[in-house]
Coordinates of C-alpha atoms in Angstrom, one line a residue:
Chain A
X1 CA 0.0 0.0 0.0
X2 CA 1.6 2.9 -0.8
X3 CA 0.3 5.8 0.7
X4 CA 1.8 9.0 -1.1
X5 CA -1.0 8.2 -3.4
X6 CA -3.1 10.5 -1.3
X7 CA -0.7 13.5 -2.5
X8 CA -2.4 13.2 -5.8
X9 CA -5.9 14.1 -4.3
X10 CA -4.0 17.6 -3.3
X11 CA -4.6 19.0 -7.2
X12 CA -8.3 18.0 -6.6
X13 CA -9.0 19.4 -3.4
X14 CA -7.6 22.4 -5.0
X15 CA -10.0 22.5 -7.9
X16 CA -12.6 24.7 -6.2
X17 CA -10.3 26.7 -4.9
X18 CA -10.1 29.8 -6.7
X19 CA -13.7 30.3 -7.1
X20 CA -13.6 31.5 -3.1
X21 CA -10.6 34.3 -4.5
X22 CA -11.0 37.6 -5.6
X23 CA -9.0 38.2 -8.7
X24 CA -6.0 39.7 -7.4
X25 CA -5.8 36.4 -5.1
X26 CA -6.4 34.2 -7.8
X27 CA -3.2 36.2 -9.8
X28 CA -0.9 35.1 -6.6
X29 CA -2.1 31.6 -6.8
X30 CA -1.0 31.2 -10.4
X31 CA 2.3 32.9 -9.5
X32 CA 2.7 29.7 -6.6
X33 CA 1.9 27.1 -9.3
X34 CA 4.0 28.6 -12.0
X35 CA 6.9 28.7 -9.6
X36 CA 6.7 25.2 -8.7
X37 CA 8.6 24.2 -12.1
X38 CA 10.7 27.4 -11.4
X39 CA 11.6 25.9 -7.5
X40 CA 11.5 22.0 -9.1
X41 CA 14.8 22.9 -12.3
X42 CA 16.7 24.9 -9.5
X43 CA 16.1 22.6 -6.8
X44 CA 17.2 19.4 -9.0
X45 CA 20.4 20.7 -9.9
X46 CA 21.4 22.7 -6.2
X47 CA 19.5 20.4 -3.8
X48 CA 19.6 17.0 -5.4
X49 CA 22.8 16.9 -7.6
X50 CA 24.4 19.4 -5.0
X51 CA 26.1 22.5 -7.2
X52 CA 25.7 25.6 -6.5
X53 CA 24.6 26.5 -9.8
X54 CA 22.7 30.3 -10.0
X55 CA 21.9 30.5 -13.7
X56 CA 18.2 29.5 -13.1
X57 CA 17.0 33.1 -13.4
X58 CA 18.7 32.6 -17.3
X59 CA 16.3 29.7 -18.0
X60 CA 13.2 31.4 -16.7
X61 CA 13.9 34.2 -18.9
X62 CA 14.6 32.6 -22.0
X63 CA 11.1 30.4 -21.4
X64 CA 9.4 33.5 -20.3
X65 CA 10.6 35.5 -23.8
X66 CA 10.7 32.5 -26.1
X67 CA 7.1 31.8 -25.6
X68 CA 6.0 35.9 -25.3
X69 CA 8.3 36.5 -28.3
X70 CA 7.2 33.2 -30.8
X71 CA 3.3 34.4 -29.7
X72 CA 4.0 38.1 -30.2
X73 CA 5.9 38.1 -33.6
X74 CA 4.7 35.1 -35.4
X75 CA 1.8 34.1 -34.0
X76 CA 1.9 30.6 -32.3
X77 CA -0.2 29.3 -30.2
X78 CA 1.1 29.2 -26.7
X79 CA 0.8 25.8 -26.0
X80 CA 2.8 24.9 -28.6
X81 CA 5.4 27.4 -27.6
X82 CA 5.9 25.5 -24.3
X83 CA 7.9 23.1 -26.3
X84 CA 10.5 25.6 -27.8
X85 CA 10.9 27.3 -24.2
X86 CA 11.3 24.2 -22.7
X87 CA 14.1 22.7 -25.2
X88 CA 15.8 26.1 -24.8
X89 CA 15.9 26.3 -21.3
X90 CA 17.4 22.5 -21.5
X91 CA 20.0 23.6 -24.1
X92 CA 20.8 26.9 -21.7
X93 CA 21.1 23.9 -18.6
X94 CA 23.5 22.2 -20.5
X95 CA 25.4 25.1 -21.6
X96 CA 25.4 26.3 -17.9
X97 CA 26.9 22.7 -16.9
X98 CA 30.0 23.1 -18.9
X99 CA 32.1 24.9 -15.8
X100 CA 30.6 21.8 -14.0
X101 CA 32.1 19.4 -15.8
X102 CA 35.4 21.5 -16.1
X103 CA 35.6 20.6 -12.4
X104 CA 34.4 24.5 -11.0
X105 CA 32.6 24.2 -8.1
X106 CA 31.3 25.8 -5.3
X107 CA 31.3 29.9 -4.9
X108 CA 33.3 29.9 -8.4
X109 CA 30.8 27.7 -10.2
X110 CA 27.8 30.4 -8.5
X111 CA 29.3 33.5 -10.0
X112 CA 30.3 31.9 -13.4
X113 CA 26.2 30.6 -13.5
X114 CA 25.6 33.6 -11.7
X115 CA 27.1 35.5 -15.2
X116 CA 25.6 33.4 -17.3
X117 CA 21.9 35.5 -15.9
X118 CA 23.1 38.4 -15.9
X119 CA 24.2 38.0 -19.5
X120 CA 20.8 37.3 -20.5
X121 CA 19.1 40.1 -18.6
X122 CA 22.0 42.2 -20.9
X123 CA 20.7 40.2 -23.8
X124 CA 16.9 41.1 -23.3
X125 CA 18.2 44.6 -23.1
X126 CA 20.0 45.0 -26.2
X127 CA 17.7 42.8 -28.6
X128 CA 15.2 45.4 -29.0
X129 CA 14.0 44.0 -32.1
X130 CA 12.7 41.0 -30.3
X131 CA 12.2 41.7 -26.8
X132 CA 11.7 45.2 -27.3
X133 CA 14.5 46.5 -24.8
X134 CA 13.9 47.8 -21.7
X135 CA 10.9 49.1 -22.2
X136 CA 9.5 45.5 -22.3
X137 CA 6.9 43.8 -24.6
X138 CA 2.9 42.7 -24.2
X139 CA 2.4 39.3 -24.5
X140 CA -0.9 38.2 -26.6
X141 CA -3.6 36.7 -24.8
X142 CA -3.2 33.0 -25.3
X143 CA -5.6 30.4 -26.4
X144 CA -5.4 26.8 -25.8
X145 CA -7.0 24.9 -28.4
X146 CA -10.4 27.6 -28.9
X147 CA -10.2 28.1 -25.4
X148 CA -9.7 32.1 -25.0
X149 CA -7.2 31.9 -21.6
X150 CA -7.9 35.8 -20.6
X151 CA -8.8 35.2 -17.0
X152 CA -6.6 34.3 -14.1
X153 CA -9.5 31.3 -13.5
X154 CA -9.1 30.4 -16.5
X155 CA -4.9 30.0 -16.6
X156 CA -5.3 28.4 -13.5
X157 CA -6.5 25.5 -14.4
X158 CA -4.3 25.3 -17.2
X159 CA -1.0 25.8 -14.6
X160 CA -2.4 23.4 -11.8
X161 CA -2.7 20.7 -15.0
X162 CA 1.3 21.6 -16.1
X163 CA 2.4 21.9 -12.8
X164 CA 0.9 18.6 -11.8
X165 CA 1.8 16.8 -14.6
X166 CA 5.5 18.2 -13.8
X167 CA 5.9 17.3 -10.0
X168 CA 4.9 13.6 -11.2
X169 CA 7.9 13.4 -13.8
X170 CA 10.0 14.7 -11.6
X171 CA 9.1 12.4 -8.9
X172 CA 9.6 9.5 -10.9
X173 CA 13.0 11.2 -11.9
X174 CA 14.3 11.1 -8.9
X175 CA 12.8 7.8 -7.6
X176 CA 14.6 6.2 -10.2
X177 CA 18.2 5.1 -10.7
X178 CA 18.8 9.0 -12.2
X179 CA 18.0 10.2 -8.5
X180 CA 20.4 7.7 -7.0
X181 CA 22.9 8.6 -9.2
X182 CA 22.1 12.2 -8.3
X183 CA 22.4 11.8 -4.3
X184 CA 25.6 9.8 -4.9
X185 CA 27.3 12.6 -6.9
X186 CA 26.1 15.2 -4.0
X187 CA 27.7 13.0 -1.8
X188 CA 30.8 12.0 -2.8
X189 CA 31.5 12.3 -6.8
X190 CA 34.7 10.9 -7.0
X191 CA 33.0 7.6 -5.3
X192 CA 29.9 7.7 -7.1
X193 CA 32.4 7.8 -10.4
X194 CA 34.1 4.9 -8.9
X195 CA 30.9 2.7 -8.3
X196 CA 30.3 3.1 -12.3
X197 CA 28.0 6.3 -12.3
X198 CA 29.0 8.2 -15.4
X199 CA 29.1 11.7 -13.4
X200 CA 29.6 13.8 -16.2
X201 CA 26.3 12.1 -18.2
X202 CA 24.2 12.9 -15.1
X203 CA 25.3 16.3 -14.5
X204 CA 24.6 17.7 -18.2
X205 CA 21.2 15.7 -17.7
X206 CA 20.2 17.1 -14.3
X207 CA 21.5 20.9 -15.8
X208 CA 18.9 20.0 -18.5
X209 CA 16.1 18.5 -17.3
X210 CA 16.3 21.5 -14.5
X211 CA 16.5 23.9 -17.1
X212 CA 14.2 22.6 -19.5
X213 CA 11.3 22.4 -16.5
X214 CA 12.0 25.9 -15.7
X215 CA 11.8 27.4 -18.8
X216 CA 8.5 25.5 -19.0
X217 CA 8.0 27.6 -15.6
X218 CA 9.1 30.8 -18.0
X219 CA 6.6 30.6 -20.5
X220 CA 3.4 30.4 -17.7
X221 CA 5.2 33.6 -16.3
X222 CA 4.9 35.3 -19.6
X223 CA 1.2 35.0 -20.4
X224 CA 0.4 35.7 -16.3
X225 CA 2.0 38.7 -16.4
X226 CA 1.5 39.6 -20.0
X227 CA 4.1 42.1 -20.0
X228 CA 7.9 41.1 -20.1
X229 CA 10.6 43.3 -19.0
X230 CA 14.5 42.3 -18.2
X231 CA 13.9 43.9 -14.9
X232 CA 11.7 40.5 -13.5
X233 CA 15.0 38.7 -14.5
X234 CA 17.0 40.5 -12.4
X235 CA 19.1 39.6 -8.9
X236 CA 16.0 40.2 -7.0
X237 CA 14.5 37.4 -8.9
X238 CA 17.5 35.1 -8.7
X239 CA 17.0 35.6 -4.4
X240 CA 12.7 35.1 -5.1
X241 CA 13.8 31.4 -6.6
X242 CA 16.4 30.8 -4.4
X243 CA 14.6 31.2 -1.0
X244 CA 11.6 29.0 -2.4
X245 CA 14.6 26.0 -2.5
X246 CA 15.7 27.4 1.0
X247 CA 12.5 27.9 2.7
X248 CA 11.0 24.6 1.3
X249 CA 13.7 22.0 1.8
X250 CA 17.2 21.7 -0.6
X251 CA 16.6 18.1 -2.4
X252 CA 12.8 17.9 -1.7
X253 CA 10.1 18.1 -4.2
X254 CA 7.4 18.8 -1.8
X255 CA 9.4 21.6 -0.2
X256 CA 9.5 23.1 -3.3
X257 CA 5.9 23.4 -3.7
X258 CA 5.3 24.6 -0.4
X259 CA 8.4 27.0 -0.9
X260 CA 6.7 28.3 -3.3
X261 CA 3.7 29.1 -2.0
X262 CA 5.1 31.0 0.8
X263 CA 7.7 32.9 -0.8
X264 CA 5.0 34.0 -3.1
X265 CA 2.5 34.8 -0.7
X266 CA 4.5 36.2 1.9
X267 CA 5.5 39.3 0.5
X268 CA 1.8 40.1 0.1
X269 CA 1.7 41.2 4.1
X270 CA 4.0 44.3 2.3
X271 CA 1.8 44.6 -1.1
X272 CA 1.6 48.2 0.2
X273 CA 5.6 48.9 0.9
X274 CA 7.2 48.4 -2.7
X275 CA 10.5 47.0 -2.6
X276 CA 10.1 45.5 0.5
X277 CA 10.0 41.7 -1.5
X278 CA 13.9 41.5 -0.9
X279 CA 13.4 42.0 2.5
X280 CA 10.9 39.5 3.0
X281 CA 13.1 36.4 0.7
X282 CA 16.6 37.6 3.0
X283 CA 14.5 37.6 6.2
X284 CA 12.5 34.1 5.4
X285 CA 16.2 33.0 4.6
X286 CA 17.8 33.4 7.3
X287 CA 15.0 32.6 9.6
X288 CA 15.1 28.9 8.0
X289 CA 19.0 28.7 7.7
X290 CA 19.1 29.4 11.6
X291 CA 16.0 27.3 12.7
X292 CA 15.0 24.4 10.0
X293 CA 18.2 24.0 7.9
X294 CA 16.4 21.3 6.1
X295 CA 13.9 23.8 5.2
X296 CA 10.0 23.3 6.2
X297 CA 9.8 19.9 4.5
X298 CA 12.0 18.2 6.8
X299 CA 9.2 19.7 9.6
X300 CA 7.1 17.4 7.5
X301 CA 9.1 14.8 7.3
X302 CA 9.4 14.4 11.0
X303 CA 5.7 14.5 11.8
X304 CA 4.5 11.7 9.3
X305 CA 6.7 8.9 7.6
X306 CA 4.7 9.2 4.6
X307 CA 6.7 12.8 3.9
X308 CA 9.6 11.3 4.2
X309 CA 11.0 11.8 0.6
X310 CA 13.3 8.7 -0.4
X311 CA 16.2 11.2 -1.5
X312 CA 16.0 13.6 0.8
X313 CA 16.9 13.8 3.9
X314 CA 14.7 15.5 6.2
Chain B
X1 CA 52.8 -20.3 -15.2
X2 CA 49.1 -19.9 -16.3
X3 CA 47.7 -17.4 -18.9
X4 CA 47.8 -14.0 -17.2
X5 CA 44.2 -12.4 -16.8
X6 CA 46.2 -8.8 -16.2
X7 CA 48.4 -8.2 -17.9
X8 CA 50.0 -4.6 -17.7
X9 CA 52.8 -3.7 -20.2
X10 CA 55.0 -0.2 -19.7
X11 CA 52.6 1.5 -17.7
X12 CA 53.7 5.3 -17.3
X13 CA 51.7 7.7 -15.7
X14 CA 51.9 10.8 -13.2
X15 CA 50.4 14.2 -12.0
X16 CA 50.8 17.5 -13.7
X17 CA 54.3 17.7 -14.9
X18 CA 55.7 14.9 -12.0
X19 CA 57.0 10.9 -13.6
X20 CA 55.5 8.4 -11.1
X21 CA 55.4 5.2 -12.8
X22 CA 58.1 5.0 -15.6
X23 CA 57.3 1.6 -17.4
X24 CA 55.4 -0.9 -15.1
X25 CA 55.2 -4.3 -16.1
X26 CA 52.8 -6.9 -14.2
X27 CA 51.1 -10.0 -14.9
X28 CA 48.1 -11.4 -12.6
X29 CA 46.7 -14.8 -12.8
X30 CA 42.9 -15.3 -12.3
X31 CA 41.9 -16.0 -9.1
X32 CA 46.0 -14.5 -7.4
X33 CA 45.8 -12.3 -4.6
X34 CA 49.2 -10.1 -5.4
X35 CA 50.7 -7.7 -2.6
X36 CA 52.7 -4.3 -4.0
X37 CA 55.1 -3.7 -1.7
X38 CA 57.6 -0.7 -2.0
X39 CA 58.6 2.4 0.1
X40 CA 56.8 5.5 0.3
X41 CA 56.6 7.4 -3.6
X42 CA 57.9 4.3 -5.2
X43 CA 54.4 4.5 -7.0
X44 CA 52.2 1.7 -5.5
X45 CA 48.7 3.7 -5.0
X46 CA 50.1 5.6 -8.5
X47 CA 49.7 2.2 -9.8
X48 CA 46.4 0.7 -8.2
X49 CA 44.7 4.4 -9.3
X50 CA 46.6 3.9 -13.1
X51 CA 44.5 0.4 -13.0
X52 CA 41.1 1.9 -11.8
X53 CA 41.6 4.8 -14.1
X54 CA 41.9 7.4 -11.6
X55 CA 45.4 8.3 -13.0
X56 CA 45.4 8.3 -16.4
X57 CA 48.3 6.1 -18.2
X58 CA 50.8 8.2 -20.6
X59 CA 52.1 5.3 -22.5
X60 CA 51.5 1.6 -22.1
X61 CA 48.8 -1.3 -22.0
X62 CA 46.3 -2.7 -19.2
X63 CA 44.8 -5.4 -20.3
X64 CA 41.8 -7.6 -18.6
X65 CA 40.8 -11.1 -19.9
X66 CA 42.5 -9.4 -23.4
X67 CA 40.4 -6.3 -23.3
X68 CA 42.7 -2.6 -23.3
X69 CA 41.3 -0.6 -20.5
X70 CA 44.4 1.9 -20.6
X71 CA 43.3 5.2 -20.9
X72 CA 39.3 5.0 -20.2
X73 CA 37.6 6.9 -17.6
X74 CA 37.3 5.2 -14.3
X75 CA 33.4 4.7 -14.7
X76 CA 34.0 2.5 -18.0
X77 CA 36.7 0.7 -16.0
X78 CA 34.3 -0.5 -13.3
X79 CA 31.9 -1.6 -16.0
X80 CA 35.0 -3.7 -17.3
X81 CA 34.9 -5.0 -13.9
X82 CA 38.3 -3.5 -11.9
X83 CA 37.1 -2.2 -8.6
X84 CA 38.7 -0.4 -6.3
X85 CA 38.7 0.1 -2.7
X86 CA 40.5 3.2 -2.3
X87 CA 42.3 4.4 1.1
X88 CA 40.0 7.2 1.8
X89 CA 37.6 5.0 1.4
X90 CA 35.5 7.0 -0.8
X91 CA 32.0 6.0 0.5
X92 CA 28.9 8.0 0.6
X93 CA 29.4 9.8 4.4
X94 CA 25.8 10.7 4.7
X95 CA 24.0 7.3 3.1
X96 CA 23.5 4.1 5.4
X97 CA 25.3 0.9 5.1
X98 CA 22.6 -0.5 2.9
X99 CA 22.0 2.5 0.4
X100 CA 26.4 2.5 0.0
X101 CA 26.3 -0.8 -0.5
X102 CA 23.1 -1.1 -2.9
X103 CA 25.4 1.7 -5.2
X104 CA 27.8 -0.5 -5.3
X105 CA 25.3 -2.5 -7.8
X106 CA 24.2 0.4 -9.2
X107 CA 26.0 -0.2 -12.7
X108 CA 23.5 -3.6 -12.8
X109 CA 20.2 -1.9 -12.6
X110 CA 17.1 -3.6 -10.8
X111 CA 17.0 -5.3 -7.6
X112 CA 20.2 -6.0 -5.8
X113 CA 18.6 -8.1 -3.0
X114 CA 20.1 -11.4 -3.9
X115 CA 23.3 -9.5 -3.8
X116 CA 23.1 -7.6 -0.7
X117 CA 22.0 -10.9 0.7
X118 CA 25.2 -12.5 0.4
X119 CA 27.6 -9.4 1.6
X120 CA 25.6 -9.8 4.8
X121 CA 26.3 -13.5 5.1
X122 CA 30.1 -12.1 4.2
X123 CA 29.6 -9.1 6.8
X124 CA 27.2 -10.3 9.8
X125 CA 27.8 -6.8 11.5
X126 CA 26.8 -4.8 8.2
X127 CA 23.3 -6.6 8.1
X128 CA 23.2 -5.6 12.1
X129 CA 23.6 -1.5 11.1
X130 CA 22.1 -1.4 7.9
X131 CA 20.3 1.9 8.6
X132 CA 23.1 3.4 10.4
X133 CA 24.5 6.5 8.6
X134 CA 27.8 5.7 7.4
X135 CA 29.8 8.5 8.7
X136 CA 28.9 7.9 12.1
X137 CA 31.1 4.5 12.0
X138 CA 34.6 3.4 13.0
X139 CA 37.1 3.6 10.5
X140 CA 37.3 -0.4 10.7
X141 CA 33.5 -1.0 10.3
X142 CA 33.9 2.1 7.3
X143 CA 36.4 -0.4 5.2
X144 CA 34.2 -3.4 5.9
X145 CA 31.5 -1.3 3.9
X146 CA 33.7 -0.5 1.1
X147 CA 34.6 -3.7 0.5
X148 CA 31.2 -5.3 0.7
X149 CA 30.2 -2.1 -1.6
X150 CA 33.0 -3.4 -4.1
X151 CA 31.6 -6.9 -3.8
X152 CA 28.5 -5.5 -4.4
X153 CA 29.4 -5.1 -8.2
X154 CA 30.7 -8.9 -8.7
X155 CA 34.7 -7.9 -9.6
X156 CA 36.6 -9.5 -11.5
X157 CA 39.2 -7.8 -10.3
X158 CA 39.4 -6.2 -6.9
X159 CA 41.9 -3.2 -5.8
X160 CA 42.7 -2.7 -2.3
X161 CA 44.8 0.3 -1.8
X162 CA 46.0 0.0 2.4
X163 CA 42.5 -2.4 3.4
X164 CA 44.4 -1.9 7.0
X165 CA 45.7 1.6 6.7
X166 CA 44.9 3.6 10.6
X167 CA 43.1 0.8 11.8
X168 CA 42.8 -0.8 15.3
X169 CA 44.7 -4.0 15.9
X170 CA 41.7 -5.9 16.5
X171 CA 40.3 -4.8 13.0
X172 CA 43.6 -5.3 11.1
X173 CA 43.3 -9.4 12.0
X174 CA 39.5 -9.0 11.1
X175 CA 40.8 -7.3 7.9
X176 CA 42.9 -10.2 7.5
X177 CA 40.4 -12.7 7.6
X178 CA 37.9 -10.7 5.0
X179 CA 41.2 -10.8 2.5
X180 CA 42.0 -14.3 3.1
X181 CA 38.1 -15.6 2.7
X182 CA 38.0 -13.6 -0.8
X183 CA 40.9 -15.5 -1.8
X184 CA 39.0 -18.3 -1.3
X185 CA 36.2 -17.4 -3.2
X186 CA 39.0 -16.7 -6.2
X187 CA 38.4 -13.3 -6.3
X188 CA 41.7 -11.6 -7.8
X189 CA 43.1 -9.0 -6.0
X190 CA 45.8 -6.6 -6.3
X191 CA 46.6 -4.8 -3.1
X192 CA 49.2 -2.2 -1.6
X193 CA 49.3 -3.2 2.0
X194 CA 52.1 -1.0 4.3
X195 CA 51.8 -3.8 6.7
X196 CA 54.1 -6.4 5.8
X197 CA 53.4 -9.2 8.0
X198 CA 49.3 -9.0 6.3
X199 CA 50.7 -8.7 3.4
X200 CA 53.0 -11.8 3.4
X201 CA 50.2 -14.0 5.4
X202 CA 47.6 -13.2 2.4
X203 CA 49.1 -12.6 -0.6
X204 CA 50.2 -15.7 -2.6
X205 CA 52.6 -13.1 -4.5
X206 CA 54.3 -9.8 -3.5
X207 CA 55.8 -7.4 -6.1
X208 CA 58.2 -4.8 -5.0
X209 CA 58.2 -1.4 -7.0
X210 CA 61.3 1.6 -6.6
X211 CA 61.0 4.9 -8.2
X212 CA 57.8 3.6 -10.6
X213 CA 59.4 0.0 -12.2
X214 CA 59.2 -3.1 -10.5
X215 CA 62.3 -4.6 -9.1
X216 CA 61.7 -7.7 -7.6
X217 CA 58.4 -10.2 -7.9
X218 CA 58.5 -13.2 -5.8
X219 CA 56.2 -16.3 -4.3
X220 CA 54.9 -14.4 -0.7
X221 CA 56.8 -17.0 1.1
X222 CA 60.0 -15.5 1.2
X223 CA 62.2 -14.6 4.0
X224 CA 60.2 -11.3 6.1
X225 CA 64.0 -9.4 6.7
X226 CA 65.4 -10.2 2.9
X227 CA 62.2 -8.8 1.8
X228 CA 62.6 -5.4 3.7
X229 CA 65.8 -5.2 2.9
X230 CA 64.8 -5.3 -1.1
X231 CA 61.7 -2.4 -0.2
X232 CA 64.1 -0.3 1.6
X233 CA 67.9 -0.5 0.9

């Protein structure tokens, strides 16, 4: 009997729940689901395989304006887009893993990823032509198949859908050899290459499976926003992602999703203060760094067996 | 003398710009448990690292069973079947007993039950702290799991780089006893063991190496002092 089945009657429990929200509610509960993918890519490669890799930010963006820019200048459809932005966000992962492989690691593999965001950002910038600068471009309302997806409702069913569908490839992901050879190269790689594990295989994979499912995570941004400037791919975004792996659990899927929830929602208490977001990811942090190192799914994992992850250590 | 089932032929290898091993030559029978013996830099772990492909070779030929491993990666090594048990042990700190030992099979895929059945028989006080965390274990208890890890993956060739390097007394005899039941089982080993008196009592062969070529290869019942004297002087 295996009882994490009950984790897929979550999504359905959820299914009413919007219709209780007023719209602005319902546009923060999108902005949870969509960075689930976003917490899921970043989480693979820093929690799972263990490298301190900060390009994430880089494959959100390039889902976010592959998708708003393929819809925008030559018309096509946005679920198909999801594709593209995916497969370039994979390709950017793998790119990203090249100072990985080269042996970089720690704070000198962060800033080199770290770069690799910032040159994007740059990128958005100067491209004008495409992304239309600085000054940002609208994204078309998308339809899915007839479907007209102009409302938040709407979109959210669409999201909860992706996002589940995500969370259970991922799972099996990691359940599976992949995610052993993942926790052995966090542990000790020169062991795990030593046991057989081709380390260098599994890093490029876990780079671009991470950053194929956030750039996924990139193109819902893009049509729940509908506007796309280089400024939402900036540092302040890089700390958003990162305190959703922190707060919810390094290595643990459902930490992600509940680290995403509350670094989304949190920063509502300050919806009046602009600018106070930063504040709100470096206190949650640190709060969590200090008191639950293991983040708020190993609080789960300690009050029910069934939350105990099998790679993750709670 | 029997076919050789290694056979290594002008082995050269080192690190960055440094010569360690400047033309080994070795043959190892199947089922011969072989002892490197030598003095400190005369290239023995050089060697046992060359063979697992942890050191890459500059010139020469490994061969096992007739297949060239010189110069792959040390993950297509192990595939090949030459498993090492390193000095620093190189287990998985954080995992327990049976998830180190269940990556030891990882290479196989599927279920590694039947396996991990029969390293317990092997190990009685492995099956006892299966869920312990590794890390938390003595040093003697830490080489019991690397070698039952290595076993794990069926070798046909085992390394064993110092199996009783900083350990207790009690766990150098225990040591012992592993090496001497795998010979038993015909499992062919190559080890560098500092402690000559081990050495002697379980290798059928030792091989003495000086300044990366070996010098001297000899049935392991020789005279203990002549032997030093060849390692040392």
């Amino acid at each position: 009997m295996n009882l994490r089945r009950i984790f897929w009657l979550l999504p359905i429990v959820l299914l009413p729940l919007p219709l209780w929200l007023n719209q602005y509610q319902q546009y923060v509960l999108n902005t949870a689901l969509l960075y689930v993918p976003v917490g899921i890519g970043f989480n693979l490669v820093v929690g799972n395989l263990g490298l301190l890799a900060f390009s994430n930010v880089a494959y959100f963006g390039l889902g976010a304006y592959v998708s708003g820019v393929l819809m925008a200048q030559f018309d096509v459809p946005w679920w198909i887009t999801l594709l593209p932005a995916a497969l370039i966000g994979g390709a950017a992962g793998a790119i990203a893993s090249i100072p990985a492989l080269r042996g970089v690691r720690l704070f000198y593999l962060a800033i080199m990823t770290l770069a690799f965001g910032e040159l994007m950002r740059w990128t958005y910038i100067r491209w004008e032509a495409l992304t239309g600068g600085s000054m940002g471009m609208a994204v078309p309302v998308p339809n899915l198949l007839g479907w007209t997806l102009d409302t938040d409702l709407r979109r959210f069913y669409v999201f909860l859908a992706l996002v589940v569908m995500l969370v259970a490839i991922t799972d099996r992901l990691l359940r599976s050899r992949f995610g052993r050879a993942f926790m052995a190269i966090k542990d000790n790689e020169i062991a795990a290459a030593a046991m057989g594990i081709p380390t260098d295989r599994y890093i490029v994979l876990a780079f671009a499976w991470g950053g194929a499912v956030v750039g996924i995570g990139g193109a819902m941004f893009a049509i729940s926003v509908g506007h796309l400037t280089p400024v939402s791919f900036d540092l302040t975004e890089l700390l958003r992602q990162f305190a959703i792996i922190m707060v919810g659990g390094l290595g643990s899927l459902t930490g992600t999703i509940i680290g995403a929830v509350i670094v989304t929602v949190a920063p509502q208490v300050f919806i009046s203060f602009p600018g106070f977001d930063e504040l709100v990811f470096g206190l949650l942090i640190i709060l969590v760094i200090l008191f639950l190192p293991r983040g708020l799914a190993s609080l789960l994992a300690r009050a029910h067996p069934v939350f105990v992850e099998r790679y993750y250590r709670g | 003398m029997p076919d050789a089932f290694l056979t290594v032929r002008g082995i050269e290898a080192g690190y960055g710009g440094r010569q360690i091993l400047s033309g080994v030559d070795l043959d190892v029978v199947a089922g011969e448990a072989v002892a490197l013996l030598g003095a400190n830099g005369s290239g023995k772990s050089t060697l046992l690292n060359t063979l697992s492909g942890f050191v890459r070779s500059r010139r020469g030929s490994i061969r096992l069973g007739g297949e060239e491993l010189a110069g792959l990666s040390p993950h297509r090594i192990f595939r090949h079947g030459i498993v090492q048990v390193s000095q620093a042990r190189d287990l998985f700190p954080e995992m327990s007993v049976e998830e180190n030992l269940r990556l030891g099979a990882w290479t196989r895929g599927g279920d590694a039950t039947r396996l991990l059945q029969s390293v317990y028989a092997s190990f009685p006080r492995l099956a006892e702290r299966r869920t312990q965390t590794v890390q938390l274990m003595s040093g003697g208890e830490q080489q019991m799991v690397a070698i039952g890890r290595a076993l794990m993956s069926q070798p046909r060739l085992l390394l064993l780089d110092e199996p009783s390097g900083g350990l207790a007394p009690a766990f150098v005899s225990e040591i012992a006893s592993i090496v001497t039941s795998l010979k038993r089982r015909h499992v062919t080993m190559v080890m560098v063991e500092q402690n000559l008196r081990l050495a002697l009592a379980v290798a059928d062969r030792i091989v003495v190496l000086r300044d990366g070529v070996v010098v001297q290869q000899q049935s392991a019942g020789g005279d203990e002092e002549q032997i030093v004297r060849q390692i040392y002087l």
